[in-house]
């Protein structure tokens, strides 16, 4: 019996599930979740081994596809996303790759949002294309662009909401309707919100992707990922893991398992600080525009308020001027880490046009709103007044 079926767990609220679900105690009776660092498992007899291998006895066989610590993480994350099943993977990219390899074949067509993580774009544009999967990239908004891109062989719609770095918000219900009417699966990368703020399956998404590397870890230590959805689909994804090996390490699963316990507390703190910083930035004379769905002036505000319980930790803004001015503000910071990573207790700052979005053509960048004066911040858990002071130094120097 899976822990998800436990009647007591089913009565618990989200935050209690974050702390209490997915626990399988060993005979030692440990209180905190145990870390099972073992590659394989022993059997009682030859007959027992045969039953395990045949799948008649549901225990562990080999940690490429069965490990108690990884399973605890999977069960806890599944409870938090409201998913039937979860498959943990070696990284966020491994989660996307495993889903594609398990659910697509040569000749299939994918529609992917233009506004996705850069490496996701490469995975589809280069590697999936190499294996005969056709891919069309469309802007995240409006929905009509997706409807028009649908073909007879469309099998997957792939998106992130809110988008990076402009925080555009897609209507998951409308996207799910398009997927259903075209016989395709809707896949949502929920990395920016995490299940603490948004549960895409409840709005009709078929599959949720996570880079656990970001907010689920929350302290920038481990790389990992996860795929969530219906049991039959996840069975296929697990089959790919068993045969091809992009498995999450037990150690990383243990770190992520503990990360889930504080996820909601952290996401609310990230969101509250991002809101304060976005509001402050709006009032700064050398700031031209601020992009954060928490602001009532943001076009995605109402939809984000419906789909999400808070607006997340990532925001971006345009400074008055061009690349030189943006770099000046970035180089004047002393506290924020200059890195493209996000989802960390430490605030990060980056210039998208010359880093995360440098591989796409200048025309496409302009089309996507990634101008040379744009700066992205992933707000961490420091005191907001210190973050303001850190930005103020560069902003004042632009006068
Ligand atoms: C980082 C990231 C990924 C990739 O995850 P890794 O764990 O780095 O492989 C995928 N999607 C989004 C939105 C990300 O931010």
Short mmCIF file of C-alpha atoms and ligand atoms in Angstrom, two decimals:
data_model
loop_
_atom_site.label_atom_id
_atom_site.label_comp_id
_atom_site.label_asym_id
_atom_site.label_seq_id
_atom_site.Cartn_x
_atom_site.Cartn_y
_atom_site.Cartn_z
CA UNK A 1 0.00 0.00 0.00
CA UNK A 2 1.38 3.39 -0.89
CA UNK A 3 1.45 6.09 1.77
CA UNK A 4 -0.85 8.16 -0.41
CA UNK A 5 -3.60 5.62 0.27
CA UNK A 6 -3.20 5.89 4.03
CA UNK A 7 -6.56 7.24 5.32
CA UNK A 8 -4.91 9.33 8.03
CA UNK A 9 -2.63 11.10 5.54
CA UNK A 10 -5.59 11.81 3.28
CA UNK A 11 -7.12 13.95 6.02
CA UNK A 12 -4.05 16.14 6.42
CA UNK A 13 -3.61 19.70 5.16
CA UNK A 14 -0.84 20.56 2.68
CA UNK A 15 1.75 21.74 5.22
CA UNK A 16 1.26 18.62 7.34
CA UNK A 17 1.78 16.45 4.26
CA UNK A 18 5.02 18.37 3.60
CA UNK A 19 6.33 17.16 6.95
CA UNK A 20 4.58 13.81 7.44
CA UNK A 21 3.98 12.08 4.09
CA UNK A 22 6.28 9.58 2.42
CA UNK A 23 7.76 8.19 5.66
CA UNK A 24 8.61 4.50 5.81
CA UNK A 25 10.39 3.71 9.08
CA UNK A 26 12.98 0.97 9.25
CA UNK A 27 12.99 -1.48 12.18
CA UNK A 28 15.43 0.93 13.93
CA UNK A 29 12.51 3.31 14.51
CA UNK A 30 14.39 6.43 13.38
CA UNK A 31 12.41 9.67 13.75
CA UNK A 32 14.10 11.65 10.97
CA UNK A 33 13.99 10.06 7.52
CA UNK A 34 16.81 7.57 6.98
CA UNK A 35 19.31 7.80 4.14
CA UNK A 36 19.66 4.44 2.38
CA UNK A 37 23.06 4.50 0.69
CA UNK A 38 22.97 1.08 -0.93
CA UNK A 39 23.11 0.18 -4.59
CA UNK A 40 21.44 -3.22 -4.21
CA UNK A 41 19.38 -5.35 -1.83
CA UNK A 42 19.59 -8.92 -0.55
CA UNK A 43 16.87 -11.54 -0.75
CA UNK A 44 15.83 -14.28 1.71
CA UNK A 45 16.00 -17.12 -0.81
CA UNK A 46 16.32 -17.85 -4.51
CA UNK A 47 12.54 -18.01 -4.70
CA UNK A 48 12.27 -14.57 -3.02
CA UNK A 49 14.77 -13.10 -5.50
CA UNK A 50 12.79 -14.52 -8.40
CA UNK A 51 9.56 -13.00 -7.04
CA UNK A 52 11.21 -9.56 -6.68
CA UNK A 53 12.58 -9.67 -10.21
CA UNK A 54 9.22 -10.77 -11.59
CA UNK A 55 7.54 -7.87 -9.78
CA UNK A 56 5.29 -10.26 -7.79
CA UNK A 57 6.90 -9.05 -4.54
CA UNK A 58 6.99 -5.21 -4.57
CA UNK A 59 10.25 -4.60 -2.62
CA UNK A 60 13.58 -3.11 -3.63
CA UNK A 61 15.83 -4.66 -6.26
CA UNK A 62 18.49 -2.17 -7.37
CA UNK A 63 18.84 1.57 -6.72
CA UNK A 64 18.78 2.53 -10.39
CA UNK A 65 15.01 2.25 -10.02
CA UNK A 66 14.13 1.37 -6.42
CA UNK A 67 15.54 3.09 -3.32
CA UNK A 68 13.62 3.75 -0.07
CA UNK A 69 14.92 7.31 0.38
CA UNK A 70 14.15 8.22 -3.24
CA UNK A 71 10.72 6.66 -2.84
CA UNK A 72 10.04 8.75 0.29
CA UNK A 73 10.88 11.89 -1.66
CA UNK A 74 8.66 10.78 -4.58
CA UNK A 75 5.70 10.03 -2.31
CA UNK A 76 6.01 13.33 -0.44
CA UNK A 77 6.29 15.41 -3.63
CA UNK A 78 3.36 13.49 -5.18
CA UNK A 79 1.24 14.31 -2.11
CA UNK A 80 2.14 18.00 -2.42
CA UNK A 81 1.39 18.21 -6.16
CA UNK A 82 -1.80 16.13 -5.81
CA UNK A 83 -0.33 13.58 -8.24
CA UNK A 84 -1.02 9.84 -8.46
CA UNK A 85 2.67 9.14 -8.93
CA UNK A 86 6.13 10.73 -9.09
CA UNK A 87 9.44 9.65 -10.63
CA UNK A 88 12.57 11.35 -9.27
CA UNK A 89 15.41 11.97 -11.75
CA UNK A 90 19.09 12.99 -11.74
CA UNK A 91 18.29 16.62 -12.69
CA UNK A 92 15.52 18.82 -14.02
CA UNK A 93 16.81 18.20 -17.55
CA UNK A 94 16.75 14.44 -16.91
CA UNK A 95 13.09 14.82 -15.90
CA UNK A 96 12.27 16.50 -19.21
CA UNK A 97 14.38 14.05 -21.24
CA UNK A 98 12.87 11.02 -19.49
CA UNK A 99 9.33 12.28 -20.15
CA UNK A 100 10.09 12.85 -23.82
CA UNK A 101 11.83 9.50 -24.31
CA UNK A 102 9.06 7.63 -22.52
CA UNK A 103 6.10 9.35 -24.17
CA UNK A 104 7.26 10.39 -27.68
CA UNK A 105 8.40 8.57 -30.79
CA UNK A 106 9.81 9.56 -34.18
CA UNK A 107 7.17 11.35 -36.25
CA UNK A 108 5.44 12.95 -33.25
CA UNK A 109 5.02 16.71 -32.98
CA UNK A 110 5.63 18.90 -29.91
CA UNK A 111 4.56 22.49 -29.33
CA UNK A 112 6.90 24.20 -26.89
CA UNK A 113 6.70 27.66 -25.38
CA UNK A 114 9.38 29.98 -26.73
CA UNK A 115 9.75 31.31 -23.18
CA UNK A 116 11.24 28.23 -21.50
CA UNK A 117 14.54 27.57 -19.73
CA UNK A 118 17.29 27.86 -22.39
CA UNK A 119 18.53 24.27 -22.03
CA UNK A 120 14.98 22.95 -22.39
CA UNK A 121 14.83 24.73 -25.71
CA UNK A 122 18.10 23.08 -26.80
CA UNK A 123 16.81 19.66 -25.72
CA UNK A 124 13.80 20.02 -28.01
CA UNK A 125 15.41 21.95 -30.88
CA UNK A 126 18.53 19.80 -31.16
CA UNK A 127 18.22 16.42 -29.50
CA UNK A 128 14.53 15.65 -29.95
CA UNK A 129 14.78 16.89 -33.56
CA UNK A 130 17.73 14.48 -34.10
CA UNK A 131 15.39 11.61 -33.24
CA UNK A 132 12.67 12.65 -35.64
CA UNK A 133 10.41 14.55 -33.25
CA UNK A 134 9.09 17.73 -34.87
CA UNK A 135 9.03 20.82 -32.64
CA UNK A 136 7.24 24.15 -33.07
CA UNK A 137 8.11 27.03 -30.74
CA UNK A 138 5.36 29.57 -30.00
CA UNK A 139 5.20 32.57 -27.65
CA UNK A 140 3.67 31.66 -24.26
CA UNK A 141 0.89 34.18 -24.95
CA UNK A 142 -1.64 34.37 -26.53
CA UNK A 143 -3.38 30.99 -26.37
CA UNK A 144 -4.48 31.27 -30.04
CA UNK A 145 -0.89 30.77 -31.19
CA UNK A 146 -0.94 27.29 -29.60
CA UNK A 147 -4.32 26.39 -31.13
CA UNK A 148 -3.04 27.34 -34.60
CA UNK A 149 0.16 25.30 -34.16
CA UNK A 150 -1.69 22.02 -33.42
CA UNK A 151 -1.25 19.25 -36.03
CA UNK A 152 -2.66 15.71 -36.37
CA UNK A 153 0.53 14.30 -34.85
CA UNK A 154 0.82 16.76 -31.92
CA UNK A 155 1.48 14.73 -28.75
CA UNK A 156 2.87 17.23 -26.23
CA UNK A 157 2.31 20.88 -25.27
CA UNK A 158 5.19 22.12 -23.10
CA UNK A 159 5.32 25.34 -21.06
CA UNK A 160 6.51 27.15 -17.92
CA UNK A 161 4.26 29.55 -16.02
CA UNK A 162 5.11 32.15 -14.83
CA UNK A 163 7.73 32.64 -17.53
CA UNK A 164 11.35 33.58 -17.04
CA UNK A 165 12.31 36.45 -16.83
CA UNK A 166 9.18 38.54 -17.64
CA UNK A 167 6.73 36.64 -15.39
CA UNK A 168 4.12 36.15 -18.12
CA UNK A 169 1.29 33.89 -16.94
CA UNK A 170 -0.39 31.15 -19.00
CA UNK A 171 -3.96 30.02 -18.34
CA UNK A 172 -3.39 26.34 -17.53
CA UNK A 173 -7.11 25.49 -17.91
CA UNK A 174 -7.27 26.94 -21.44
CA UNK A 175 -4.03 25.18 -22.37
CA UNK A 176 -5.41 21.92 -21.01
CA UNK A 177 -8.54 22.32 -23.16
CA UNK A 178 -6.36 22.68 -26.28
CA UNK A 179 -4.32 19.63 -25.31
CA UNK A 180 -7.44 17.52 -24.71
CA UNK A 181 -9.15 18.47 -27.96
CA UNK A 182 -5.97 17.64 -29.91
CA UNK A 183 -5.22 14.34 -28.15
CA UNK A 184 -2.00 15.73 -26.68
CA UNK A 185 -0.60 15.86 -23.14
CA UNK A 186 -0.08 19.20 -21.37
CA UNK A 187 3.29 19.34 -19.58
CA UNK A 188 3.94 22.21 -17.13
CA UNK A 189 7.38 22.93 -15.68
CA UNK A 190 6.40 24.11 -12.17
CA UNK A 191 9.91 24.99 -11.04
CA UNK A 192 9.29 28.72 -10.43
CA UNK A 193 6.24 28.28 -8.19
CA UNK A 194 6.85 24.83 -6.68
CA UNK A 195 3.78 22.96 -5.37
CA UNK A 196 3.70 25.36 -2.42
CA UNK A 197 2.31 28.11 -4.69
CA UNK A 198 0.77 26.31 -7.68
CA UNK A 199 -0.49 22.81 -8.48
CA UNK A 200 -0.85 22.59 -12.28
CA UNK A 201 -2.51 19.12 -12.19
CA UNK A 202 -5.50 20.67 -10.39
CA UNK A 203 -6.01 22.99 -13.41
CA UNK A 204 -5.90 20.11 -15.91
CA UNK A 205 -2.20 19.68 -16.70
CA UNK A 206 -1.27 16.02 -17.40
CA UNK A 207 2.35 16.12 -16.31
CA UNK A 208 4.36 18.36 -13.96
CA UNK A 209 8.13 18.75 -14.27
CA UNK A 210 10.46 19.93 -11.52
CA UNK A 211 14.04 20.96 -11.26
CA UNK A 212 14.43 20.08 -7.56
CA UNK A 213 17.76 21.91 -7.81
CA UNK A 214 15.90 25.20 -7.33
CA UNK A 215 13.30 25.89 -4.61
CA UNK A 216 12.80 22.27 -3.48
CA UNK A 217 16.41 22.17 -2.30
CA UNK A 218 16.28 25.88 -1.59
CA UNK A 219 19.90 26.18 -0.50
CA UNK A 220 21.77 25.48 -3.71
CA UNK A 221 23.36 22.16 -2.70
CA UNK A 222 22.08 19.34 -4.94
CA UNK A 223 21.01 18.78 -8.54
CA UNK A 224 17.84 16.74 -9.11
CA UNK A 225 14.45 16.63 -10.78
CA UNK A 226 11.06 14.98 -10.86
CA UNK A 227 8.17 14.06 -13.16
CA UNK A 228 4.62 13.77 -11.79
CA UNK A 229 1.27 12.65 -13.17
CA UNK A 230 -1.00 9.66 -13.70
CA UNK A 231 0.19 6.20 -12.66
CA UNK A 232 0.16 4.81 -16.24
CA UNK A 233 2.27 7.71 -17.60
CA UNK A 234 4.73 7.56 -14.69
CA UNK A 235 5.05 3.80 -15.20
CA UNK A 236 6.40 4.58 -18.67
CA UNK A 237 8.80 7.21 -17.29
CA UNK A 238 10.07 4.78 -14.62
CA UNK A 239 10.55 2.19 -17.35
CA UNK A 240 12.86 4.65 -19.14
CA UNK A 241 14.82 5.23 -15.91
CA UNK A 242 15.19 1.49 -15.35
CA UNK A 243 16.52 0.97 -18.87
CA UNK A 244 18.53 4.14 -19.34
CA UNK A 245 19.61 5.26 -15.85
CA UNK A 246 19.13 9.04 -15.25
CA UNK A 247 18.25 8.25 -11.62
CA UNK A 248 18.23 10.57 -8.58
CA UNK A 249 20.93 9.74 -6.02
CA UNK A 250 19.67 8.64 -2.60
CA UNK A 251 21.74 11.34 -0.92
CA UNK A 252 20.16 14.08 -3.03
CA UNK A 253 16.69 12.62 -2.42
CA UNK A 254 17.32 12.86 1.32
CA UNK A 255 18.31 16.55 1.03
CA UNK A 256 15.23 17.30 -1.13
CA UNK A 257 12.95 15.36 1.22
CA UNK A 258 13.96 17.65 4.08
CA UNK A 259 13.70 20.68 1.73
CA UNK A 260 10.01 19.92 1.16
CA UNK A 261 9.33 20.35 4.90
CA UNK A 262 10.23 24.06 4.79
CA UNK A 263 9.23 24.73 1.15
CA UNK A 264 6.02 26.62 1.88
CA UNK A 265 7.60 28.77 4.60
CA UNK A 266 10.44 29.66 2.25
CA UNK A 267 8.20 30.32 -0.77
CA UNK A 268 6.05 32.70 1.26
CA UNK A 269 9.17 34.54 2.47
CA UNK A 270 10.64 34.71 -1.08
CA UNK A 271 7.29 36.01 -2.36
CA UNK A 272 6.84 38.63 0.36
CA UNK A 273 10.37 39.98 -0.19
CA UNK A 274 10.00 39.98 -3.99
CA UNK A 275 6.76 41.95 -3.63
CA UNK A 276 8.46 44.56 -1.42
CA UNK A 277 11.42 44.83 -3.78
CA UNK A 278 9.22 45.09 -6.91
CA UNK A 279 7.12 47.85 -5.32
CA UNK A 280 10.25 49.74 -4.32
CA UNK A 281 11.84 49.35 -7.77
CA UNK A 282 8.73 50.85 -9.40
CA UNK A 283 9.39 54.10 -7.53
CA UNK A 284 13.05 54.41 -8.52
CA UNK A 285 13.72 57.18 -11.07
CA UNK A 286 16.26 55.12 -13.04
CA UNK A 287 13.96 52.11 -13.40
CA UNK A 288 11.87 52.09 -16.56
CA UNK A 289 9.65 49.04 -15.95
CA UNK A 290 9.24 46.25 -13.40
CA UNK A 291 7.97 42.75 -14.28
CA UNK A 292 6.40 40.89 -11.37
CA UNK A 293 2.95 39.29 -11.48
CA UNK A 294 2.32 40.43 -7.91
CA UNK A 295 2.04 44.03 -9.16
CA UNK A 296 -1.52 44.99 -10.09
CA UNK A 297 -0.17 46.71 -13.20
CA UNK A 298 1.23 43.40 -14.54
CA UNK A 299 -1.00 41.97 -17.33
CA UNK A 300 -0.87 38.49 -15.75
CA UNK A 301 -1.81 39.67 -12.25
CA UNK A 302 -5.44 38.46 -12.10
CA UNK A 303 -4.65 35.07 -13.61
CA UNK A 304 -1.63 34.57 -11.34
CA UNK A 305 -3.81 35.46 -8.34
CA UNK A 306 -6.24 32.71 -9.42
CA UNK A 307 -3.68 29.99 -10.17
CA UNK A 308 -1.08 30.74 -7.52
CA UNK A 309 -1.28 31.29 -3.76
CA UNK A 310 1.59 33.84 -3.98
CA UNK A 311 3.66 35.37 -6.77
CA UNK A 312 7.07 33.76 -6.26
CA UNK A 313 10.61 35.02 -5.83
CA UNK A 314 11.66 35.97 -9.37
CA UNK A 315 11.26 39.46 -10.81
CA UNK A 316 12.91 41.51 -13.52
CA UNK A 317 13.24 45.19 -14.36
CA UNK A 318 14.51 47.53 -17.06
CA UNK A 319 16.92 50.31 -16.14
CA UNK A 320 17.00 53.62 -17.97
CA UNK A 321 19.63 53.12 -20.69
CA UNK A 322 21.06 50.02 -22.35
CA UNK A 323 23.50 47.19 -21.66
CA UNK A 324 26.16 49.50 -20.17
CA UNK A 325 23.71 50.83 -17.57
CA UNK A 326 22.38 47.36 -16.74
CA UNK A 327 25.92 46.03 -16.26
CA UNK A 328 26.76 49.07 -14.09
CA UNK A 329 23.89 48.26 -11.71
CA UNK A 330 24.87 44.57 -11.59
CA UNK A 331 28.56 45.31 -11.04
CA UNK A 332 27.76 47.76 -8.23
CA UNK A 333 26.08 45.06 -6.11
CA UNK A 334 28.12 43.66 -3.22
CA UNK A 335 25.61 41.36 -1.55
CA UNK A 336 23.70 39.62 -4.37
CA UNK A 337 25.41 36.70 -6.08
CA UNK A 338 26.10 37.23 -9.77
CA UNK A 339 24.90 33.87 -11.09
CA UNK A 340 22.13 32.51 -13.31
CA UNK A 341 20.93 30.10 -10.63
CA UNK A 342 17.72 30.71 -8.69
CA UNK A 343 15.68 29.21 -5.87
CA UNK A 344 18.40 29.78 -3.29
CA UNK A 345 18.39 31.41 0.15
CA UNK A 346 20.98 33.76 -1.36
CA UNK A 347 19.64 36.41 -3.77
CA UNK A 348 20.99 36.17 -7.32
CA UNK A 349 21.23 38.81 -10.05
CA UNK A 350 21.83 38.27 -13.76
CA UNK A 351 21.79 40.06 -17.14
CA UNK A 352 19.58 37.75 -19.26
CA UNK A 353 20.49 39.16 -22.71
CA UNK A 354 24.19 38.24 -22.33
CA UNK A 355 23.85 35.08 -20.20
CA UNK A 356 20.69 32.93 -19.94
CA UNK A 357 19.27 34.21 -23.24
CA UNK A 358 22.53 34.83 -25.15
CA UNK A 359 22.13 31.75 -27.37
CA UNK A 360 19.01 33.02 -29.11
CA UNK A 361 19.21 35.52 -31.98
CA UNK A 362 19.06 39.30 -31.24
CA UNK A 363 15.78 39.56 -33.20
CA UNK A 364 14.16 36.76 -31.18
CA UNK A 365 15.41 38.33 -27.97
CA UNK A 366 13.79 41.66 -28.79
CA UNK A 367 10.62 39.81 -29.83
CA UNK A 368 10.59 38.03 -26.45
CA UNK A 369 11.12 41.31 -24.57
CA UNK A 370 14.63 40.39 -23.37
CA UNK A 371 16.06 43.86 -23.94
CA UNK A 372 19.68 44.87 -23.21
CA UNK A 373 18.58 46.98 -20.22
CA UNK A 374 16.78 44.08 -18.50
CA UNK A 375 18.01 42.65 -15.16
CA UNK A 376 16.61 39.55 -13.44
CA UNK A 377 16.64 39.02 -9.69
CA UNK A 378 15.77 35.82 -7.84
CA UNK A 379 15.02 37.16 -4.36
CA UNK A 380 16.52 35.12 -1.54
CA UNK A 381 15.98 35.20 2.20
CA UNK A 382 18.18 38.16 3.21
CA UNK A 383 16.66 41.30 4.77
CA UNK A 384 14.93 43.30 1.99
CA UNK A 385 16.43 46.59 3.18
CA UNK A 386 19.89 45.20 2.47
CA UNK A 387 18.76 44.14 -1.04
CA UNK A 388 17.39 47.64 -1.72
CA UNK A 389 20.66 49.24 -0.56
CA UNK A 390 22.60 46.85 -2.79
CA UNK A 391 20.64 47.96 -5.88
CA UNK A 392 20.47 51.61 -4.84
CA UNK A 393 24.25 52.00 -5.19
CA UNK A 394 24.22 51.18 -8.93
CA UNK A 395 20.90 52.86 -9.67
CA UNK A 396 22.03 56.17 -8.12
CA UNK A 397 25.23 56.11 -10.15
CA UNK A 398 23.20 56.25 -13.39
CA UNK A 399 22.18 59.88 -12.76
C1 LIG B 1 17.00 24.95 -13.83
C2 LIG B 1 15.77 24.67 -14.58
C3 LIG B 1 15.61 23.49 -15.30
C4 LIG B 1 16.68 22.44 -15.39
O1 LIG B 1 16.93 21.85 -14.18
P1 LIG B 1 18.37 21.21 -13.75
O2 LIG B 1 18.09 20.65 -12.42
O3 LIG B 1 19.35 22.35 -13.76
O4 LIG B 1 18.70 20.19 -14.78
C5 LIG B 1 14.41 23.29 -15.96
N1 LIG B 1 13.43 24.20 -15.92
C6 LIG B 1 13.56 25.37 -15.25
C7 LIG B 1 12.43 26.36 -15.24
C8 LIG B 1 14.73 25.65 -14.56
O5 LIG B 1 14.87 26.81 -13.91
#
